[in-house]
XYZ file of N, CA and C in Angstrom:
729
model
N 173.000 -117.152 181.514
C 172.786 -116.770 180.113
C 171.475 -116.004 179.977
N 171.502 -114.921 179.212
C 170.287 -114.160 178.940
C 169.563 -114.776 177.742
N 168.256 -114.935 177.888
C 167.456 -115.500 176.806
C 166.594 -114.421 176.160
N 166.663 -114.345 174.841
C 165.779 -113.440 174.113
C 164.343 -113.920 174.222
N 164.150 -115.247 174.124
C 162.809 -115.839 174.146
C 162.827 -117.085 175.014
N 161.811 -117.203 175.852
C 161.582 -118.428 176.618
C 160.091 -118.745 176.550
N 159.752 -119.942 176.115
C 158.349 -120.351 176.133
C 158.229 -121.687 176.851
N 157.094 -121.877 177.484
C 156.816 -123.155 178.139
C 155.367 -123.549 177.830
N 155.215 -124.649 177.123
C 153.902 -125.195 176.774
C 153.000 -124.152 176.107
N 153.595 -123.276 175.310
C 152.840 -122.211 174.640
C 151.881 -122.830 173.625
N 150.600 -122.481 173.735
C 149.572 -123.135 172.923
C 148.567 -122.111 172.399
N 148.182 -122.276 171.134
C 147.143 -121.435 170.539
C 146.243 -122.299 169.672
N 144.937 -122.163 169.906
C 143.954 -122.936 169.141
C 143.031 -122.001 168.381
N 142.626 -122.437 167.203
C 141.606 -121.749 166.419
C 140.510 -122.763 166.108
N 139.367 -122.616 166.783
C 138.270 -123.568 166.649
C 138.788 -124.977 166.940
N 138.774 -125.857 165.954
C 139.203 -127.233 166.215
C 140.673 -127.475 165.890
N 141.356 -126.449 165.378
C 142.766 -126.624 164.994
C 143.685 -126.061 166.060
N 144.697 -126.839 166.435
C 145.746 -126.356 167.333
C 146.898 -125.846 166.477
N 147.044 -124.521 166.410
C 148.054 -123.911 165.551
C 149.449 -124.013 166.156
N 149.539 -123.829 167.475
C 150.801 -123.976 168.208
C 150.517 -124.897 169.386
N 151.308 -125.971 169.496
C 150.979 -127.069 170.402
C 152.077 -127.271 171.448
N 151.875 -126.683 172.637
C 152.783 -126.871 173.777
C 154.242 -126.580 173.411
N 154.454 -125.436 172.834
C 155.787 -125.031 172.365
C 156.662 -124.621 173.544
N 157.784 -125.286 173.703
C 158.740 -124.968 174.770
C 160.128 -124.794 174.153
N 160.613 -123.546 174.123
C 161.922 -123.257 173.547
C 162.632 -122.211 174.397
N 163.950 -122.192 174.328
C 164.765 -121.127 174.915
C 165.738 -120.660 173.845
N 165.650 -119.385 173.513
C 166.475 -118.805 172.450
C 167.451 -117.819 173.074
N 168.759 -118.117 173.076
C 169.733 -117.191 173.658
C 169.719 -115.829 172.964
N 169.980 -114.804 173.736
C 170.079 -113.463 173.172
C 171.347 -113.339 172.327
N 171.311 -112.409 171.378
C 172.504 -112.098 170.606
C 172.765 -112.974 169.411
N 171.731 -113.645 168.905
C 171.926 -114.473 167.720
C 170.730 -114.343 166.790
N 170.892 -114.848 165.575
C 169.780 -114.915 164.639
C 169.272 -116.346 164.606
N 168.009 -116.501 164.906
C 167.368 -117.801 164.967
C 166.382 -117.927 163.826
N 166.483 -118.995 163.064
C 165.529 -119.253 161.980
C 164.456 -120.199 162.480
N 163.204 -119.832 162.246
C 162.059 -120.670 162.572
C 161.445 -121.113 161.250
N 161.636 -122.397 160.922
C 161.266 -122.907 159.614
C 160.088 -123.866 159.706
N 159.317 -123.935 158.645
C 158.202 -124.879 158.579
C 157.391 -124.616 157.329
N 156.615 -125.606 156.920
C 155.743 -125.435 155.764
C 154.611 -124.485 156.140
N 153.815 -124.056 155.152
C 152.659 -123.218 155.439
C 151.735 -123.925 156.424
N 151.290 -123.187 157.429
C 150.401 -123.768 158.421
C 151.098 -124.457 159.568
N 152.425 -124.376 159.629
C 153.168 -125.053 160.691
C 153.019 -124.367 162.041
N 152.650 -123.084 162.034
C 152.476 -122.349 163.286
C 153.470 -121.233 163.514
N 154.290 -120.922 162.519
C 155.346 -119.931 162.691
C 154.784 -118.532 162.961
N 153.896 -118.075 162.095
C 153.355 -116.728 162.240
C 152.517 -116.606 163.505
N 151.773 -117.642 163.842
C 150.994 -117.626 165.084
C 151.913 -117.493 166.291
N 153.035 -118.199 166.259
C 154.017 -118.094 167.343
C 154.525 -116.661 167.469
N 154.889 -116.059 166.354
C 155.388 -114.694 166.373
C 154.326 -113.728 166.890
N 153.083 -113.930 166.494
C 152.005 -113.056 166.967
C 151.860 -113.133 168.492
N 152.017 -114.307 169.053
C 151.941 -114.425 170.515
C 153.148 -113.780 171.186
N 154.321 -113.956 170.603
C 155.540 -113.415 171.209
C 155.616 -111.898 171.135
N 154.866 -111.302 170.216
C 154.864 -109.845 170.069
C 153.583 -109.209 170.607
N 152.816 -109.980 171.356
C 151.597 -109.496 172.019
C 150.488 -109.101 171.041
N 150.523 -109.638 169.846
C 149.448 -109.399 168.890
C 148.328 -110.421 169.037
N 148.610 -111.507 169.734
C 147.629 -112.556 169.979
C 147.931 -113.189 171.329
N 146.879 -113.513 172.092
C 147.076 -114.109 173.404
C 147.098 -115.629 173.316
N 148.035 -116.260 173.998
C 148.040 -117.729 174.036
C 146.848 -118.259 174.808
N 146.409 -119.450 174.448
C 145.338 -120.115 175.198
C 145.885 -120.819 176.431
N 147.115 -121.285 176.338
C 147.764 -121.955 177.463
C 149.255 -121.666 177.407
N 149.919 -121.944 178.520
C 151.370 -121.810 178.567
C 151.824 -120.382 178.795
N 153.138 -120.191 178.693
C 153.727 -118.880 178.973
C 154.834 -118.572 177.980
N 155.143 -117.287 177.893
C 156.245 -116.839 177.027
C 156.856 -115.588 177.622
N 158.173 -115.498 177.532
C 158.886 -114.324 178.016
C 159.818 -113.797 176.935
N 159.929 -112.484 176.870
C 160.897 -111.804 176.016
C 161.879 -111.089 176.928
N 163.121 -111.525 176.910
C 164.155 -110.951 177.773
C 163.674 -110.877 179.226
N 163.015 -111.945 179.653
C 162.571 -112.050 181.034
C 161.222 -111.439 181.335
N 160.596 -110.775 180.368
C 159.311 -110.115 180.584
C 158.182 -110.972 179.998
N 157.167 -111.229 180.814
C 156.071 -112.108 180.442
C 155.112 -111.413 179.475
N 154.769 -112.088 178.378
C 153.931 -111.460 177.349
C 152.504 -111.205 177.839
N 152.043 -111.983 178.793
C 150.699 -111.779 179.320
C 150.690 -110.793 180.487
N 151.632 -110.926 181.388
C 151.655 -110.079 182.587
C 152.268 -108.709 182.331
N 153.181 -108.612 181.339
C 153.898 -107.355 181.094
C 153.885 -106.990 179.607
N 152.709 -106.900 178.985
C 152.676 -106.633 177.542
C 153.298 -105.300 177.136
N 153.127 -104.271 177.968
C 153.702 -102.965 177.623
C 155.224 -103.026 177.601
N 155.810 -103.735 178.556
C 157.268 -103.879 178.594
C 157.760 -104.668 177.389
N 157.024 -105.722 177.040
C 157.415 -106.553 175.893
C 157.360 -105.742 174.600
N 156.299 -104.967 174.435
C 156.138 -104.186 173.197
C 157.271 -103.178 173.000
N 157.856 -102.716 174.096
C 158.984 -101.787 173.991
C 160.273 -102.494 173.604
N 160.298 -103.810 173.780
C 161.512 -104.582 173.512
C 161.551 -105.183 172.122
N 160.383 -105.287 171.467
C 160.326 -106.020 170.202
C 160.011 -105.111 169.019
N 160.452 -105.563 167.847
C 160.066 -104.972 166.584
C 159.637 -106.100 165.677
N 158.732 -105.820 164.745
C 158.260 -106.861 163.853
C 158.057 -106.321 162.453
N 158.568 -107.072 161.474
C 158.291 -106.807 160.070
C 157.508 -108.002 159.558
N 156.230 -107.779 159.260
C 155.344 -108.877 158.888
C 155.527 -109.271 157.431
N 154.993 -110.458 157.077
C 155.108 -110.914 155.695
C 154.272 -110.067 154.756
N 153.233 -109.414 155.275
C 152.488 -108.420 154.500
C 153.151 -107.080 154.757
N 153.811 -106.541 153.729
C 154.614 -105.334 153.903
C 153.784 -104.232 154.535
N 154.146 -103.836 155.754
C 153.349 -102.901 156.548
C 153.914 -101.491 156.449
N 153.544 -100.780 155.393
C 153.922 -99.378 155.252
C 152.664 -98.576 154.932
N 152.692 -97.294 155.274
C 151.589 -96.398 154.926
C 151.816 -95.913 153.504
N 151.011 -96.406 152.589
C 151.253 -96.204 151.157
C 151.284 -94.733 150.751
N 150.459 -93.891 151.386
C 150.360 -92.499 150.959
C 151.287 -91.556 151.709
N 152.094 -92.125 152.621
C 153.130 -91.330 153.276
C 154.449 -91.538 152.553
N 155.322 -90.560 152.639
C 156.643 -90.713 152.048
C 157.478 -91.656 152.910
N 158.608 -92.053 152.371
C 159.529 -92.896 153.135
C 159.898 -92.220 154.455
N 160.263 -90.960 154.388
C 160.639 -90.233 155.603
C 159.474 -90.139 156.570
N 158.277 -89.871 156.072
C 157.109 -89.740 156.949
C 156.781 -91.065 157.636
N 156.933 -92.176 156.917
C 156.733 -93.482 157.534
C 157.696 -93.684 158.695
N 158.948 -93.353 158.479
C 159.956 -93.525 159.522
C 159.726 -92.571 160.689
N 159.352 -91.338 160.395
C 159.079 -90.367 161.461
C 157.913 -90.830 162.324
N 156.886 -91.371 161.685
C 155.728 -91.845 162.434
C 156.118 -92.971 163.380
N 156.858 -93.978 162.873
C 157.253 -95.101 163.726
C 158.174 -94.649 164.847
N 159.096 -93.753 164.536
C 160.018 -93.247 165.564
C 159.251 -92.521 166.663
N 158.197 -91.812 166.293
C 157.426 -91.050 167.285
C 156.711 -91.951 168.276
N 156.477 -93.208 167.908
C 155.800 -94.148 168.797
C 156.719 -94.704 169.869
N 158.026 -94.675 169.603
C 158.965 -95.350 170.494
C 160.012 -94.449 171.126
N 160.331 -93.331 170.491
C 161.473 -92.531 170.933
C 161.053 -91.156 171.451
N 161.850 -90.569 172.347
C 161.592 -89.189 172.773
C 161.689 -88.236 171.575
N 160.967 -87.119 171.660
C 160.921 -86.177 170.539
C 162.307 -85.704 170.114
N 163.191 -85.516 171.090
C 164.509 -84.970 170.763
C 165.423 -85.978 170.073
N 164.975 -87.242 169.955
C 165.799 -88.253 169.297
C 165.259 -88.670 167.941
N 164.074 -88.205 167.601
C 163.410 -88.680 166.382
C 164.194 -88.298 165.126
N 164.591 -87.054 165.015
C 165.275 -86.600 163.805
C 166.560 -87.376 163.561
N 167.361 -87.535 164.615
C 168.622 -88.260 164.472
C 168.373 -89.717 164.093
N 167.370 -90.336 164.723
C 167.061 -91.738 164.429
C 166.625 -91.912 162.985
N 165.810 -90.990 162.492
C 165.356 -91.070 161.094
C 166.529 -90.916 160.140
N 167.385 -89.945 160.401
C 168.551 -89.726 159.529
C 169.456 -90.955 159.525
N 169.700 -91.518 160.697
C 170.575 -92.689 160.786
C 169.975 -93.894 160.074
N 168.671 -94.059 160.198
C 168.007 -95.209 159.568
C 167.987 -95.068 158.056
N 167.733 -93.874 157.578
C 167.758 -93.632 156.130
C 169.142 -93.955 155.573
N 170.173 -93.534 156.290
C 171.541 -93.800 155.835
C 171.861 -95.286 155.888
N 171.477 -95.950 156.986
C 171.813 -97.364 157.165
C 171.160 -98.247 156.118
N 169.954 -97.890 155.687
C 169.229 -98.716 154.725
C 169.306 -98.173 153.293
N 170.117 -97.142 153.087
C 170.294 -96.608 151.741
C 169.028 -96.047 151.127
N 168.197 -95.400 151.957
C 166.899 -94.908 151.498
C 166.928 -93.435 151.079
N 168.107 -92.829 151.071
C 168.214 -91.401 150.829
C 167.565 -90.917 149.547
N 167.778 -91.633 148.449
C 167.238 -91.156 147.166
C 165.726 -91.305 147.075
N 165.133 -92.043 148.025
C 163.688 -92.273 147.987
C 162.949 -91.598 149.140
N 163.651 -90.866 150.000
C 163.030 -90.399 151.240
C 161.825 -89.500 151.015
N 161.763 -88.781 149.902
C 160.615 -87.908 149.621
C 159.550 -88.554 148.768
N 159.746 -89.817 148.417
C 158.798 -90.518 147.547
C 157.757 -91.250 148.380
N 156.500 -91.230 147.906
C 155.457 -91.972 148.605
C 155.736 -93.465 148.530
N 155.412 -94.153 149.601
C 155.725 -95.576 149.695
C 155.064 -96.384 148.584
N 153.891 -95.971 148.140
C 153.183 -96.728 147.110
C 153.912 -96.720 145.768
N 154.860 -95.815 145.601
C 155.611 -95.718 144.351
C 156.903 -96.532 144.377
N 157.220 -97.143 145.512
C 158.441 -97.935 145.624
C 158.256 -99.317 145.005
N 159.358 -99.912 144.577
C 159.329 -101.299 144.123
C 159.112 -102.213 145.318
N 158.811 -103.485 145.048
C 158.597 -104.442 146.126
C 159.797 -104.557 147.049
N 161.000 -104.573 146.461
C 162.206 -104.703 147.261
C 162.421 -103.522 148.187
N 162.176 -102.315 147.704
C 162.368 -101.133 148.534
C 161.275 -101.013 149.579
N 160.072 -101.483 149.271
C 159.017 -101.500 150.295
C 159.396 -102.439 151.435
N 159.943 -103.618 151.093
C 160.353 -104.557 152.127
C 161.459 -103.950 152.983
N 162.383 -103.267 152.326
C 163.471 -102.642 153.071
C 162.929 -101.551 153.996
N 161.976 -100.760 153.503
C 161.360 -99.731 154.340
C 160.632 -100.361 155.524
N 159.930 -101.458 155.276
C 159.207 -102.141 156.337
C 160.149 -102.582 157.458
N 161.297 -103.124 157.091
C 162.271 -103.539 158.102
C 162.872 -102.321 158.800
N 163.142 -101.271 158.040
C 163.662 -100.044 158.652
C 162.681 -99.494 159.684
N 161.392 -99.560 159.380
C 160.367 -99.109 160.320
C 160.342 -99.982 161.569
N 160.638 -101.265 161.397
C 160.631 -102.185 162.533
C 161.811 -101.970 163.469
N 162.915 -101.443 162.950
C 164.122 -101.295 163.783
C 164.343 -99.880 164.288
N 163.594 -98.915 163.760
C 163.882 -97.525 164.138
C 163.598 -97.263 165.613
N 162.726 -98.060 166.207
C 162.443 -97.918 167.626
C 163.462 -98.595 168.520
N 164.539 -99.080 167.935
C 165.656 -99.715 168.641
C 165.214 -100.929 169.472
N 164.543 -101.890 168.834
C 164.131 -103.091 169.568
C 165.338 -103.930 169.952
N 165.178 -104.718 171.000
C 166.239 -105.645 171.369
C 166.011 -107.024 170.760
N 164.762 -107.279 170.368
C 164.436 -108.527 169.671
C 163.615 -108.172 168.442
N 164.092 -108.573 167.274
C 163.442 -108.246 166.004
C 162.899 -109.518 165.363
N 161.627 -109.470 164.977
C 160.986 -110.594 164.298
C 160.803 -110.241 162.817
N 161.382 -111.063 161.962
C 161.276 -110.882 160.516
C 160.499 -112.062 159.937
N 159.253 -111.807 159.558
C 158.376 -112.860 159.048
C 158.376 -112.804 157.522
N 159.088 -113.736 156.912
C 159.216 -113.806 155.448
C 159.689 -112.461 154.864
N 160.833 -111.947 155.298
C 161.246 -110.596 154.883
C 161.559 -110.448 153.406
N 161.920 -111.532 152.723
C 162.278 -111.409 151.296
C 161.258 -112.073 150.383
N 160.055 -112.311 150.892
C 159.010 -112.955 150.107
C 158.723 -112.173 148.829
N 158.829 -112.850 147.701
C 158.487 -112.248 146.420
C 159.561 -111.386 145.786
N 160.718 -111.275 146.423
C 161.774 -110.440 145.868
C 162.614 -111.213 144.862
N 163.190 -110.490 143.899
C 164.099 -111.146 142.964
C 165.423 -111.429 143.671
N 166.267 -112.201 143.036
C 167.463 -112.708 143.707
C 168.414 -111.584 144.118
N 168.520 -110.536 143.316
C 169.423 -109.439 143.665
C 168.898 -108.650 144.859
N 167.589 -108.366 144.856
C 166.990 -107.642 145.981
C 167.085 -108.470 147.254
N 166.938 -109.790 147.108
C 167.018 -110.672 148.276
C 168.419 -110.642 148.874
N 169.433 -110.746 148.020
C 170.810 -110.752 148.515
C 171.169 -109.415 149.169
N 170.647 -108.320 148.630
C 170.905 -107.019 149.230
C 170.286 -106.941 150.620
N 169.079 -107.484 150.754
C 168.416 -107.464 152.054
C 169.135 -108.373 153.046
N 169.730 -109.455 152.561
C 170.542 -110.305 153.442
C 171.655 -109.489 154.084
N 172.279 -108.623 153.291
C 173.378 -107.812 153.828
C 172.870 -106.863 154.916
N 171.663 -106.313 154.710
C 171.076 -105.442 155.730
C 170.805 -106.233 157.014
N 170.302 -107.446 156.873
C 169.992 -108.275 158.032
C 171.275 -108.681 158.757
N 172.306 -109.010 158.007
C 173.599 -109.348 158.614
C 174.097 -108.205 159.486
N 173.938 -106.974 159.001
C 174.381 -105.814 159.779
C 173.569 -105.671 161.064
N 172.281 -106.003 160.997
C 171.418 -105.887 162.176
C 171.766 -106.914 163.245
N 172.351 -108.038 162.843
C 172.706 -109.097 163.802
C 173.658 -108.589 164.883
N 174.412 -107.547 164.577
C 175.363 -107.011 165.548
C 174.675 -106.166 166.625
N 173.411 -105.802 166.373
C 172.737 -104.858 167.252
C 171.611 -105.468 168.079
N 171.049 -106.599 167.663
C 169.862 -107.132 168.325
C 169.708 -108.617 168.040
N 168.885 -109.271 168.846
C 168.516 -110.661 168.575
C 167.460 -110.663 167.477
N 167.533 -111.640 166.569
C 166.617 -111.678 165.431
C 166.003 -113.064 165.311
N 164.698 -113.096 165.065
C 164.003 -114.336 164.728
C 163.503 -114.198 163.299
N 163.898 -115.128 162.451
C 163.603 -115.080 161.022
C 162.746 -116.274 160.619
N 161.631 -116.017 159.938
C 160.917 -117.100 159.272
C 161.101 -116.919 157.766
N 161.280 -118.025 157.079
C 161.488 -117.969 155.635
C 161.234 -119.330 155.016
N 160.818 -119.315 153.745
C 160.696 -120.558 152.986
C 161.938 -120.771 152.110
N 162.845 -119.798 152.115
C 164.064 -119.917 151.320
C 165.148 -120.557 152.181
N 165.429 -121.813 151.932
C 166.381 -122.533 152.775
C 167.778 -121.929 152.691
N 168.155 -121.420 151.507
C 169.484 -120.826 151.382
C 169.590 -119.556 152.222
N 168.475 -118.893 152.449
C 168.447 -117.696 153.282
C 168.747 -118.046 154.735
N 168.050 -119.052 155.242
C 168.283 -119.494 156.616
C 169.694 -120.046 156.772
N 170.150 -120.765 155.763
C 171.487 -121.353 155.813
C 172.557 -120.259 155.878
N 172.326 -119.161 155.156
C 173.307 -118.081 155.104
C 173.295 -117.209 156.355
N 172.121 -117.064 156.999
C 171.981 -116.069 158.053
C 171.890 -116.623 159.463
N 171.359 -117.831 159.626
C 170.983 -118.296 160.957
C 172.148 -118.857 161.763
N 172.166 -118.525 163.039
C 173.091 -119.157 163.979
C 172.504 -120.470 164.497
N 171.185 -120.490 164.629
C 170.496 -121.683 165.125
C 169.173 -121.824 164.389
N 168.724 -123.058 164.212
C 167.554 -123.336 163.394
C 166.554 -124.186 164.180
N 165.291 -123.775 164.132
C 164.188 -124.571 164.676
C 163.294 -124.978 163.508
N 162.953 -126.241 163.435
C 162.054 -126.730 162.396
C 160.729 -127.095 163.041
N 159.679 -126.419 162.608
C 158.365 -126.536 163.224
C 157.443 -127.343 162.311
N 156.802 -128.348 162.882
C 155.862 -129.195 162.152
C 154.584 -129.301 162.976
N 153.459 -128.932 162.370
C 152.151 -129.060 163.031
C 152.149 -128.451 164.433
N 152.729 -127.270 164.548
C 152.670 -126.537 165.800
C 153.696 -126.929 166.835
N 154.559 -127.886 166.518
C 155.581 -128.344 167.462
C 156.967 -128.238 166.835
N 157.991 -128.179 167.680
C 159.358 -128.195 167.197
C 159.768 -129.644 166.960
N 160.044 -129.971 165.703
C 160.441 -131.338 165.341
C 161.942 -131.540 165.495
N 162.718 -130.461 165.334
C 164.175 -130.553 165.471
C 164.733 -129.153 165.661
N 165.882 -129.076 166.322
C 166.545 -127.789 166.504
C 168.052 -128.002 166.586
N 168.799 -126.968 166.244
C 170.245 -127.044 166.340
C 170.907 -126.146 165.319
N 172.221 -126.160 165.308
C 172.952 -125.496 164.246
C 172.794 -126.328 162.971
N 173.156 -125.768 161.844
C 173.080 -126.530 160.604
C 173.929 -127.780 160.695
N 175.118 -127.657 161.264
C 176.012 -128.811 161.406
C 175.362 -129.903 162.253
N 174.723 -129.504 163.356
C 174.065 -130.476 164.228
C 172.905 -131.158 163.519
N 172.144 -130.400 162.743
C 171.005 -130.978 162.031
C 171.465 -131.891 160.893
N 172.580 -131.541 160.287
C 173.139 -132.419 159.260
C 173.569 -133.754 159.869
N 174.188 -133.697 161.044
C 174.586 -134.939 161.718
C 173.361 -135.753 162.123
N 172.319 -135.074 162.556
C 171.096 -135.747 162.987
C 170.437 -136.516 161.849
N 170.437 -135.912 160.659
C 169.718 -136.507 159.528
C 170.611 -137.292 158.571
N 171.914 -137.039 158.642
C 172.812 -137.658 157.681
C 172.764 -137.006 156.315
N 172.186 -135.802 156.241
C 172.063 -135.078 154.977
C 172.968 -133.848 154.986
N 173.292 -133.362 153.797
C 174.088 -132.149 153.654
C 173.221 -131.054 153.054
N 173.321 -129.877 153.631
C 172.549 -128.747 153.138
C 171.197 -128.674 153.821
N 170.743 -127.451 154.104
C 169.533 -127.278 154.899
C 168.283 -127.763 154.177
N 168.225 -127.627 152.865
C 167.019 -128.064 152.167
C 166.795 -129.563 152.339
N 167.833 -130.362 152.152
C 167.690 -131.808 152.333
C 167.431 -132.162 153.796
N 168.067 -131.435 154.704
C 167.819 -131.639 156.135
C 166.348 -131.383 156.452
N 165.830 -130.256 155.968
C 164.447 -129.874 156.246
C 163.467 -130.903 155.676
N 163.671 -131.308 154.439
C 162.770 -132.277 153.804
C 162.776 -133.594 154.574
N 163.960 -134.039 154.973
C 164.068 -135.301 155.717
C 163.311 -135.244 157.034
N 163.469 -134.146 157.765
C 162.785 -133.993 159.056
C 161.276 -133.839 158.865
N 160.877 -133.025 157.883
C 159.450 -132.785 157.641
C 158.757 -134.069 157.188
N 159.380 -134.806 156.301
C 158.775 -136.058 155.834
C 158.748 -137.095 156.943
N 159.789 -137.116 157.758
C 159.816 -138.061 158.870
C 158.734 -137.784 159.886
N 158.515 -136.487 160.163
C 157.468 -136.123 161.112
C 156.093 -136.451 160.556
N 155.947 -136.291 159.234
C 154.653 -136.587 158.624
C 154.313 -138.059 158.596
N 155.337 -138.904 158.733
C 155.107 -140.348 158.694
C 154.921 -140.966 160.071
N 155.060 -140.101 161.104
C 154.939 -140.650 162.464
C 153.482 -140.973 162.794
């Protein structure tokens, strides 16, 4: 089996706080994995290490077999990331943002086609000449994800992709993410339990830098005796807090 992500005892400390504590997971390729936890659980720190934005203090991590410490250049070519802080160049147009990102990853002769295809796939045509700063929050988030995928990553990290969006914009973005599941492995962090429930093939629940539980929704429901991901999550989080 090919694994999108493999970690062994992955650890990151900040001064006296251990943000990620001996994290050991194997995530099969070709699925959407939800990484859930309360604020401060270690989700974003984990993603930063897996995308070579931060170095682990201990342990190891691989993306599709490539070590994040020994082969950072190879890993960076395999991953895309859309951060919870919408990462777009405000004074560039939608098209210019996409052209810039494509130029970092693709040969010159493929940039134009990639930009056209991405604009079409994300429904950005009517906004392509508009500066990013003039877009609504929902369209900025969509542009941010489009920028993350235009380089054709094999593993995509979506950190709170629908944060702050209204319900209609959120549901529209779910449809975009569903379409991406056919093309790449995806790791999703979110505080919206219905989002993870609707999109995830497998769920990891992270508490204080460690994985407290993992499985499909059905498996986690059997584990806790609860129905629905929100009740499952609360039961596991409260149980871990009482240990």
